[in-house]
Tab-separated table of C-alpha atoms in Angstrom:
chain	number	residue	atom	x	y	z
P	1195	MET	CA	-7.911	-28.110	-19.975
P	1196	PHE	CA	-5.545	-25.139	-20.296
P	1197	GLN	CA	-2.985	-27.241	-22.126
P	1198	ASP	CA	-5.663	-28.228	-24.628
P	1199	ALA	CA	-7.046	-24.696	-24.975
P	1200	PHE	CA	-3.731	-22.870	-25.416
P	1201	LYS	CA	-1.589	-25.417	-27.232
P	1202	ASP	CA	0.550	-23.756	-29.922
P	1203	SER	CA	-0.533	-20.350	-28.560
P	1204	HIS	CA	2.028	-17.658	-27.730
P	1205	SER	CA	-0.358	-14.921	-26.598
P	1206	GLY	CA	0.299	-13.180	-23.302
P	1207	PHE	CA	2.971	-10.958	-21.801
P	1208	ASP	CA	6.528	-11.763	-22.883
P	1209	ILE	CA	8.780	-11.625	-19.824
P	1210	LYS	CA	12.551	-11.866	-19.729
P	1211	TYR	CA	14.197	-12.672	-16.424
P	1212	ARG	CA	17.449	-13.621	-14.759
P	1213	CYS	CA	17.226	-15.230	-11.319
P	1214	ASP	CA	20.889	-15.383	-10.261
P	1215	GLY	CA	20.624	-12.337	-7.986
P	1216	LYS	CA	21.730	-8.689	-8.279
P	1217	LEU	CA	18.188	-7.308	-8.508
P	1218	PHE	CA	19.362	-3.679	-8.658
P	1219	ASN	CA	22.073	-4.207	-11.302
P	1220	ILE	CA	20.635	-2.508	-14.397
P	1221	ARG	CA	23.132	-4.251	-16.708
P	1222	ARG	CA	22.288	-7.824	-15.706
P	1223	MET	CA	19.653	-8.138	-18.468
P	1224	GLN	CA	22.272	-7.443	-21.150
P	1225	ALA	CA	23.876	-10.892	-20.769
P	1226	VAL	CA	22.142	-12.745	-23.604
P	1227	THR	CA	23.216	-16.260	-22.590
P	1228	ARG	CA	21.924	-15.950	-19.017
P	1229	VAL	CA	18.599	-14.231	-19.680
P	1230	LYS	CA	15.571	-16.494	-20.063
P	1231	GLU	CA	12.125	-15.739	-21.457
P	1232	THR	CA	8.620	-16.872	-20.561
P	1233	ILE	CA	4.999	-15.938	-21.259
P	1234	ILE	CA	2.611	-14.864	-18.504
P	1235	ARG	CA	-0.896	-15.595	-19.712
P	1236	ASP	CA	-3.072	-17.170	-17.000
P	1237	LEU	CA	-2.979	-16.877	-13.206
P	1238	LEU	CA	-4.826	-19.681	-11.414
P	1239	PHE	CA	-5.902	-20.031	-7.801
P	1240	ALA	CA	-8.477	-22.628	-6.685
P	1241	ASP	CA	-11.475	-22.071	-9.001
P	1242	ASP	CA	-10.409	-18.543	-10.047
P	1243	CYS	CA	-8.670	-17.784	-13.337
P	1244	ALA	CA	-7.266	-14.457	-14.540
P	1245	LEU	CA	-6.274	-14.146	-18.203
P	1246	ASN	CA	-3.776	-11.450	-19.200
P	1247	ALA	CA	-3.035	-9.960	-22.607
P	1248	PRO	CA	-1.149	-6.878	-23.855
P	1249	ASN	CA	-4.024	-5.674	-26.057
P	1250	GLU	CA	-7.729	-6.181	-26.711
P	1251	THR	CA	-7.239	-8.316	-29.832
P	1252	GLU	CA	-5.094	-10.880	-28.022
P	1253	MET	CA	-7.510	-10.949	-25.088
P	1254	GLN	CA	-10.394	-11.787	-27.419
P	1255	HIS	CA	-8.236	-14.509	-28.994
P	1256	GLN	CA	-7.548	-15.964	-25.535
P	1257	MET	CA	-11.233	-15.930	-24.588
P	1258	ASP	CA	-12.155	-17.746	-27.802
P	1259	ARG	CA	-9.578	-20.458	-27.103
P	1260	PHE	CA	-10.608	-20.670	-23.454
P	1261	SER	CA	-14.281	-21.015	-24.423
P	1262	THR	CA	-13.440	-23.794	-26.888
P	1263	GLY	CA	-11.390	-25.610	-24.259
P	1264	CYS	CA	-14.266	-25.419	-21.770
P	1265	ASP	CA	-16.651	-26.880	-24.356
P	1266	ASN	CA	-14.271	-29.768	-25.026
P	1267	PHE	CA	-14.276	-30.682	-21.327
P	1268	GLY	CA	-18.001	-30.121	-20.774
P	1269	LEU	CA	-17.554	-26.894	-18.796
P	1270	THR	CA	-19.566	-23.671	-19.070
P	1271	ILE	CA	-18.251	-20.122	-18.600
P	1272	SER	CA	-20.463	-18.024	-16.330
P	1273	THR	CA	-20.686	-14.680	-18.111
P	1274	LYS	CA	-22.331	-13.123	-15.039
P	1275	LYS	CA	-19.240	-13.805	-12.941
P	1276	THR	CA	-16.687	-13.031	-15.669
P	1277	GLU	CA	-15.498	-9.437	-16.019
P	1278	ALA	CA	-13.089	-7.573	-18.295
P	1279	MET	CA	-10.832	-4.696	-17.254
P	1280	TYR	CA	-8.490	-2.541	-19.330
P	1281	GLN	CA	-5.415	-0.891	-17.808
P	1282	PRO	CA	-4.058	1.710	-20.259
P	1283	ALA	CA	-0.361	2.515	-20.428
P	1284	PRO	CA	0.750	5.829	-18.863
P	1285	GLY	CA	-0.383	8.658	-21.124
P	1286	ASP	CA	-2.930	6.584	-23.063
P	1287	ALA	CA	-6.648	7.330	-22.869
P	1288	TYR	CA	-8.976	4.836	-21.213
P	1289	HIS	CA	-11.661	3.118	-23.259
P	1290	GLU	CA	-14.109	0.404	-22.326
P	1291	PRO	CA	-12.973	-3.017	-23.593
P	1292	CYS	CA	-15.317	-5.131	-25.706
P	1293	ILE	CA	-14.652	-8.827	-24.981
P	1294	THR	CA	-17.262	-11.417	-25.926
P	1295	VAL	CA	-17.911	-15.090	-25.173
P	1296	LYS	CA	-19.963	-16.771	-27.907
P	1297	GLY	CA	-21.322	-13.400	-28.978
P	1298	GLN	CA	-22.241	-12.292	-25.452
P	1299	LYS	CA	-20.334	-9.233	-24.257
P	1300	LEU	CA	-18.609	-9.451	-20.897
P	1301	HIS	CA	-19.259	-6.778	-18.298
P	1302	ALA	CA	-16.481	-4.155	-18.441
P	1303	VAL	CA	-15.439	-2.795	-15.048
P	1304	GLU	CA	-13.003	-0.175	-13.804
P	1305	GLN	CA	-12.040	-2.267	-10.779
P	1306	PHE	CA	-12.631	-5.724	-9.373
P	1307	THR	CA	-11.563	-7.845	-6.421
P	1308	TYR	CA	-9.162	-10.734	-6.953
P	1309	LEU	CA	-7.946	-12.839	-4.000
P	1310	GLY	CA	-9.136	-10.176	-1.567
P	1311	SER	CA	-7.284	-7.277	-3.216
P	1312	THR	CA	-8.894	-4.551	-5.313
P	1313	LEU	CA	-7.380	-4.093	-8.771
P	1314	SER	CA	-8.058	-0.792	-10.574
P	1315	HIS	CA	-7.859	0.292	-14.198
P	1316	THR	CA	-5.594	3.152	-13.090
P	1317	ALA	CA	-2.876	0.613	-12.140
P	1318	ASN	CA	-2.296	2.188	-8.712
P	1319	ILE	CA	-3.324	1.316	-5.156
P	1320	ASP	CA	-5.525	4.350	-4.410
P	1321	THR	CA	-8.702	2.267	-4.524
P	1322	GLU	CA	-7.116	-0.599	-2.594
P	1323	VAL	CA	-5.923	1.685	0.229
P	1324	ASN	CA	-9.356	3.310	0.552
P	1325	HIS	CA	-10.973	-0.134	0.613
P	1326	ARG	CA	-8.516	-1.379	3.253
P	1327	ILE	CA	-9.210	1.646	5.470
P	1328	SER	CA	-12.971	1.210	5.061
P	1329	THR	CA	-12.808	-2.496	5.928
P	1330	ALA	CA	-10.521	-1.939	8.925
P	1331	SER	CA	-12.749	0.898	10.145
P	1332	SER	CA	-15.745	-1.440	10.076
P	1333	ALA	CA	-13.781	-4.049	12.035
P	1334	PHE	CA	-12.761	-1.425	14.605
P	1335	GLY	CA	-16.336	-0.158	14.953
P	1336	ARG	CA	-17.803	-3.631	15.498
P	1337	LEU	CA	-15.500	-4.127	18.492
P	1338	ARG	CA	-16.205	-0.757	20.096
P	1339	ASP	CA	-18.770	-1.842	22.689
P	1340	ASN	CA	-17.518	-5.393	23.292
P	1341	VAL	CA	-13.784	-4.671	23.545
P	1342	TRP	CA	-12.600	-1.059	23.361
P	1343	LYS	CA	-15.144	0.406	25.817
P	1344	ARG	CA	-15.298	-2.565	28.191
P	1345	ARG	CA	-13.506	-1.789	31.446
P	1346	GLY	CA	-12.913	-5.396	32.458
P	1347	ILE	CA	-10.431	-5.935	29.613
P	1348	THR	CA	-6.831	-4.857	30.139
P	1349	LEU	CA	-5.112	-2.454	27.767
P	1350	GLU	CA	-2.602	-5.139	26.793
P	1351	THR	CA	-5.418	-7.435	25.676
P	1352	LYS	CA	-7.099	-4.637	23.724
P	1353	LEU	CA	-3.873	-3.926	21.847
P	1354	LYS	CA	-3.491	-7.615	21.003
P	1355	VAL	CA	-7.038	-7.636	19.616
P	1356	TYR	CA	-6.276	-4.478	17.634
P	1357	ARG	CA	-3.190	-6.036	16.046
P	1358	ALA	CA	-5.022	-9.281	15.257
P	1359	ALA	CA	-8.365	-7.917	14.018
P	1360	VAL	CA	-7.781	-4.364	12.764
P	1361	GLN	CA	-4.146	-3.995	11.761
P	1362	THR	CA	-4.074	-7.261	9.801
P	1363	THR	CA	-7.239	-6.197	7.967
P	1364	LEU	CA	-5.726	-2.797	7.199
P	1365	LEU	CA	-2.506	-4.243	5.758
P	1366	TYR	CA	-3.855	-7.294	3.940
P	1367	GLY	CA	-1.788	-7.852	0.809
P	1368	CYS	CA	0.640	-5.003	1.563
P	1369	GLU	CA	3.579	-7.257	0.597
P	1370	THR	CA	2.959	-6.394	-3.058
P	1371	TRP	CA	1.992	-2.723	-2.714
P	1372	THR	CA	3.899	0.153	-4.277
P	1373	PRO	CA	2.873	2.924	-1.873
P	1374	TYR	CA	3.500	6.620	-2.309
P	1375	LYS	CA	3.826	9.057	0.575
P	1376	ARG	CA	0.130	9.951	0.364
P	1377	HIS	CA	-0.842	6.312	0.909
P	1378	GLU	CA	1.435	6.015	3.938
P	1379	ASN	CA	-0.035	9.205	5.415
P	1380	GLN	CA	-3.567	7.843	4.987
P	1381	LEU	CA	-2.731	4.547	6.671
P	1382	ASN	CA	-0.690	6.127	9.471
P	1383	GLY	CA	-3.462	8.627	10.144
P	1384	PHE	CA	-6.059	5.878	10.419
P	1385	GLN	CA	-3.948	3.867	12.857
P	1386	LEU	CA	-3.283	6.885	15.062
P	1387	ARG	CA	-6.995	7.737	15.191
P	1388	CYS	CA	-7.750	4.182	16.287
P	1389	LEU	CA	-5.002	4.187	18.923
P	1390	ARG	CA	-6.030	7.554	20.367
P	1391	ASN	CA	-9.576	6.228	20.668
P	1392	LEU	CA	-8.371	2.979	22.209
P	1393	LEU	CA	-5.962	4.678	24.650
P	1394	ASN	CA	-8.512	7.403	25.448
P	1395	ILE	CA	-6.203	10.238	24.348
P	1396	PRO	CA	-8.235	13.234	23.068
P	1397	TRP	CA	-6.595	15.539	20.564
P	1398	GLN	CA	-6.978	18.442	23.016
P	1399	ASP	CA	-4.236	16.877	25.181
P	1400	ARG	CA	-1.718	17.676	22.417
P	1401	ILE	CA	0.047	14.329	22.784
P	1402	PRO	CA	2.412	13.812	19.802
P	1403	ASP	CA	2.031	10.820	17.516
P	1404	THR	CA	5.369	9.364	18.593
P	1405	GLU	CA	4.181	9.251	22.202
P	1406	VAL	CA	0.924	7.550	21.189
P	1407	LEU	CA	2.845	4.819	19.362
P	1408	LYS	CA	5.237	4.468	22.305
P	1409	ARG	CA	2.372	3.947	24.744
P	1410	ALA	CA	0.797	1.365	22.439
P	1411	GLY	CA	4.116	-0.372	21.779
P	1412	LEU	CA	3.509	-0.288	18.018
P	1413	GLN	CA	5.474	0.840	14.999
P	1414	THR	CA	4.311	3.179	12.257
P	1415	ILE	CA	2.443	1.687	9.323
P	1416	THR	CA	5.307	2.778	7.066
P	1417	THR	CA	7.796	0.637	8.982
P	1418	ILE	CA	5.425	-2.330	9.169
P	1419	ILE	CA	4.847	-2.252	5.394
P	1420	ARG	CA	8.565	-2.062	4.654
P	1421	LYS	CA	9.343	-4.852	7.093
P	1422	THR	CA	6.657	-7.061	5.552
P	1423	GLN	CA	7.846	-6.352	2.016
P	1424	LEU	CA	11.443	-7.214	2.889
P	1425	GLN	CA	10.308	-10.490	4.439
P	1426	TRP	CA	8.335	-11.275	1.278
P	1427	ALA	CA	11.309	-10.327	-0.932
P	1428	GLY	CA	13.515	-12.733	0.999
P	1429	HIS	CA	10.902	-15.467	0.624
P	1430	VAL	CA	10.699	-14.921	-3.150
P	1431	SER	CA	14.488	-14.901	-3.546
P	1432	ARG	CA	14.626	-18.352	-1.920
P	1433	MET	CA	12.023	-19.804	-4.315
P	1434	PRO	CA	13.018	-22.159	-7.156
P	1435	ASP	CA	13.708	-20.383	-10.451
P	1436	GLY	CA	10.661	-21.983	-12.087
P	1437	ARG	CA	8.151	-20.208	-9.837
P	1438	ILE	CA	6.155	-17.383	-11.463
P	1439	PRO	CA	6.566	-14.947	-8.516
P	1440	LYS	CA	10.355	-15.201	-8.752
P	1441	GLN	CA	10.343	-14.800	-12.531
P	1442	LEU	CA	8.256	-11.628	-12.238
P	1443	PHE	CA	10.333	-10.378	-9.299
P	1444	TYR	CA	13.603	-10.656	-11.230
P	1445	GLY	CA	12.103	-9.974	-14.661
P	1446	GLU	CA	10.797	-7.225	-16.884
P	1447	LEU	CA	8.749	-6.874	-20.051
P	1448	SER	CA	10.606	-7.998	-23.153
P	1449	GLN	CA	9.115	-5.288	-25.383
P	1450	GLY	CA	8.048	-2.648	-22.894
P	1451	LYS	CA	9.939	0.546	-22.167
P	1452	ARG	CA	9.438	3.420	-19.774
P	1453	THR	CA	8.267	6.779	-21.071
P	1454	ALA	CA	10.368	9.920	-20.861
P	1455	GLY	CA	9.861	12.301	-17.968
P	1456	GLY	CA	8.495	11.497	-14.536
P	1457	GLN	CA	8.374	7.767	-13.933
P	1458	LYS	CA	5.876	5.702	-12.009
P	1459	LYS	CA	7.188	4.151	-8.852
P	1460	ARG	CA	8.163	0.500	-9.195
P	1461	TYR	CA	8.122	-2.249	-6.603
P	1462	LYS	CA	11.892	-2.557	-6.608
P	1463	ASP	CA	12.167	1.200	-6.017
P	1464	CYS	CA	10.226	0.717	-2.783
P	1465	LEU	CA	12.392	-2.274	-1.932
P	1466	LYS	CA	15.616	-0.339	-2.399
P	1467	THR	CA	14.347	2.502	-0.202
P	1468	SER	CA	13.373	0.016	2.508
P	1469	LEU	CA	16.805	-1.630	2.430
P	1470	LYS	CA	18.552	1.725	2.835
P	1471	ASP	CA	16.247	2.801	5.677
P	1472	PHE	CA	16.897	-0.490	7.466
P	1473	ASP	CA	20.677	-0.117	6.959
P	1474	ILE	CA	20.922	-3.213	4.725
P	1475	ASN	CA	23.276	-3.140	1.739
P	1476	PRO	CA	21.153	-3.292	-1.479
P	1477	GLN	CA	24.025	-4.997	-3.321
P	1478	SER	CA	24.358	-7.958	-0.942
P	1479	TRP	CA	20.886	-8.401	0.516
P	1480	GLU	CA	20.211	-11.651	-1.403
P	1481	SER	CA	23.101	-13.440	0.314
P	1482	ARG	CA	21.721	-12.424	3.719
P	1483	ALA	CA	18.183	-13.407	2.724
P	1484	ALA	CA	19.337	-16.937	1.855
P	1485	GLU	CA	19.196	-17.771	5.585
P	1486	ARG	CA	15.621	-17.169	6.709
P	1487	SER	CA	16.216	-16.724	10.452
P	1488	ALA	CA	19.207	-14.403	9.972
P	1489	TRP	CA	17.262	-12.366	7.399
P	1490	ARG	CA	14.307	-11.871	9.725
P	1491	CYS	CA	16.666	-10.862	12.526
P	1492	ALA	CA	18.337	-8.261	10.285
P	1493	ILE	CA	14.932	-6.881	9.264
P	1494	SER	CA	13.767	-6.649	12.881
P	1495	LEU	CA	16.912	-4.778	13.953
P	1496	GLY	CA	16.646	-2.470	10.950
P	1497	ALA	CA	12.988	-1.709	11.694
P	1498	ASP	CA	13.800	-0.766	15.298
P	1499	ARG	CA	16.626	1.469	14.098
P	1500	ALA	CA	14.389	3.151	11.515
P	1501	GLU	CA	11.695	3.785	14.144
P	1502	ASP	CA	14.224	5.378	16.507
P	1503	GLN	CA	15.484	7.652	13.738
P	1504	ARG	CA	11.948	8.623	12.775
P	1505	ALA	CA	11.050	9.444	16.391
P	1506	THR	CA	14.235	11.502	16.808
P	1507	HIS	CA	13.525	13.423	13.603
P	1508	ALA	CA	9.961	14.163	14.750
P	1509	GLN	CA	11.237	15.374	18.150
P	1510	ARG	CA	13.740	17.742	16.542
P	1511	LYS	CA	11.057	19.049	14.218
P	1512	ARG	CA	8.793	19.838	17.188
P	1513	GLU	CA	11.638	21.594	18.998
P	1514	ARG	CA	12.385	23.791	15.981
P	1515	ARG	CA	8.705	24.659	15.691
P	1516	LYS	CA	8.559	25.637	19.365
P	1517	GLU	CA	11.668	27.784	18.971
P	1518	ARG	CA	10.062	29.672	16.095
P	1519	THR	CA	6.907	30.166	18.158
P	1520	ALA	CA	8.872	31.370	21.185
P	1521	GLY	CA	10.880	33.782	19.056
P	1522	ALA	CA	7.802	35.348	17.478
P	1523	GLN	CA	7.061	39.021	17.997
P	1524	PRO	CA	5.277	39.565	21.346
P	1525	ALA	CA	1.784	40.959	21.467
P	1526	ASN	CA	1.285	44.732	21.539
P	1527	PRO	CA	0.153	45.829	25.042
P	1528	ALA	CA	-1.939	48.543	23.389
P	1529	PHE	CA	-4.428	45.896	22.244
P	1530	THR	CA	-5.601	44.903	25.717
P	1531	CYS	CA	-9.185	43.947	26.488
P	1532	PRO	CA	-10.668	46.424	29.008
P	1533	GLU	CA	-13.035	43.754	30.338
P	1534	CYS	CA	-10.721	40.800	31.112
P	1535	GLY	CA	-7.234	42.175	30.462
P	1536	ARG	CA	-6.393	39.765	27.650
P	1537	VAL	CA	-3.597	41.027	25.380
P	1538	CYS	CA	-4.172	40.529	21.640
P	1539	ARG	CA	-1.507	40.611	18.943
P	1540	ALA	CA	-3.415	42.909	16.586
P	1541	ARG	CA	-6.330	45.322	16.551
P	1542	ILE	CA	-8.504	42.958	14.505
P	1543	GLY	CA	-7.975	40.290	17.161
P	1544	LEU	CA	-9.081	42.665	19.927
P	1545	ILE	CA	-12.221	43.621	17.983
P	1546	SER	CA	-13.085	39.962	17.489
P	1547	HIS	CA	-12.452	39.213	21.171
P	1548	LEU	CA	-14.681	42.080	22.398
P	1549	ARG	CA	-17.678	40.363	20.774
P	1550	THR	CA	-17.503	37.686	23.475
P	1551	HIS	CA	-18.279	40.312	26.136
P	1552	ARG	CA	-21.407	41.654	24.444
P	1553	PRO	CA	-24.647	40.926	26.306
P	1554	PRO	CA	-26.881	38.333	24.623
P	1555	THR	CA	-29.448	39.739	22.216
P	1556	PRO	CA	-33.010	39.355	23.582
P	1557	ASN	CA	-35.385	37.254	21.479
């Protein structure tokens, strides 16, 4: 049906790619004879179809052709289930797209769910991260009475259930994320709240986050995401050159260019950071990823090394903070409470403390 609908059509995103390795070599796209081109127009999975176009005019042209192709094969487009979303380029203003099917306007949305992931018109993962946290929180809450608070279940079993039911829900689809530091802080904070609840560690005990993770035998969400993305990158690099994921992984827009000034973070920027943190050479990682078992072993060792470095850095940071606190100016003995003998650092602190010794006011 698609071949009939889009024959002799060149609408879509023009992609140029080169799949012979060297992902981080910025000059590899300058070799004219080795660079190939393709058009990314439709993404199919089961009975779902996502059409892509660089502008509203081409999208309307695609919908007209798609509608004609459906009519030729006796199919009907459900306008209630079909939505349109516009993702403006950085710096461009957002406007609601107007896409029609046989004169009937499609519902324009700012976000929608495709294959379990939430896509947003802002072209970032803010909405997806919030949705993942909300879904994982619901999964954690449903197991509170039956698993977390049940005394007959061992801690080891509870942690296995957490990894299987909560952590996998939290990180669904993280292989393709481009997270910023704020996203990692959100996800790490959620996991630590869950683990403190599960391990029965109240915040008043002042147990550091590194100790909580050590007791649970888990890694930070940051390390898990980077490990998962490196595994996915190795899987894509081993794909045949004709696969769309590999073409997009090693490709770029033929006509697009990045704006001047601060740039948006790209997927390969995250990948390069992960390789450096895991002590893997970014220039030769493809040769190591060619062997699946050796690649996974290198990732596992790198993740353990990164976790040790992160824990050491956090420990040194706490020690420096304690040294600053210990070296602070001692309290002035002149500001001593006459009732209980407590020494305050300043007069305003003593005045505030004396209120606790006042007799209760009669009703």
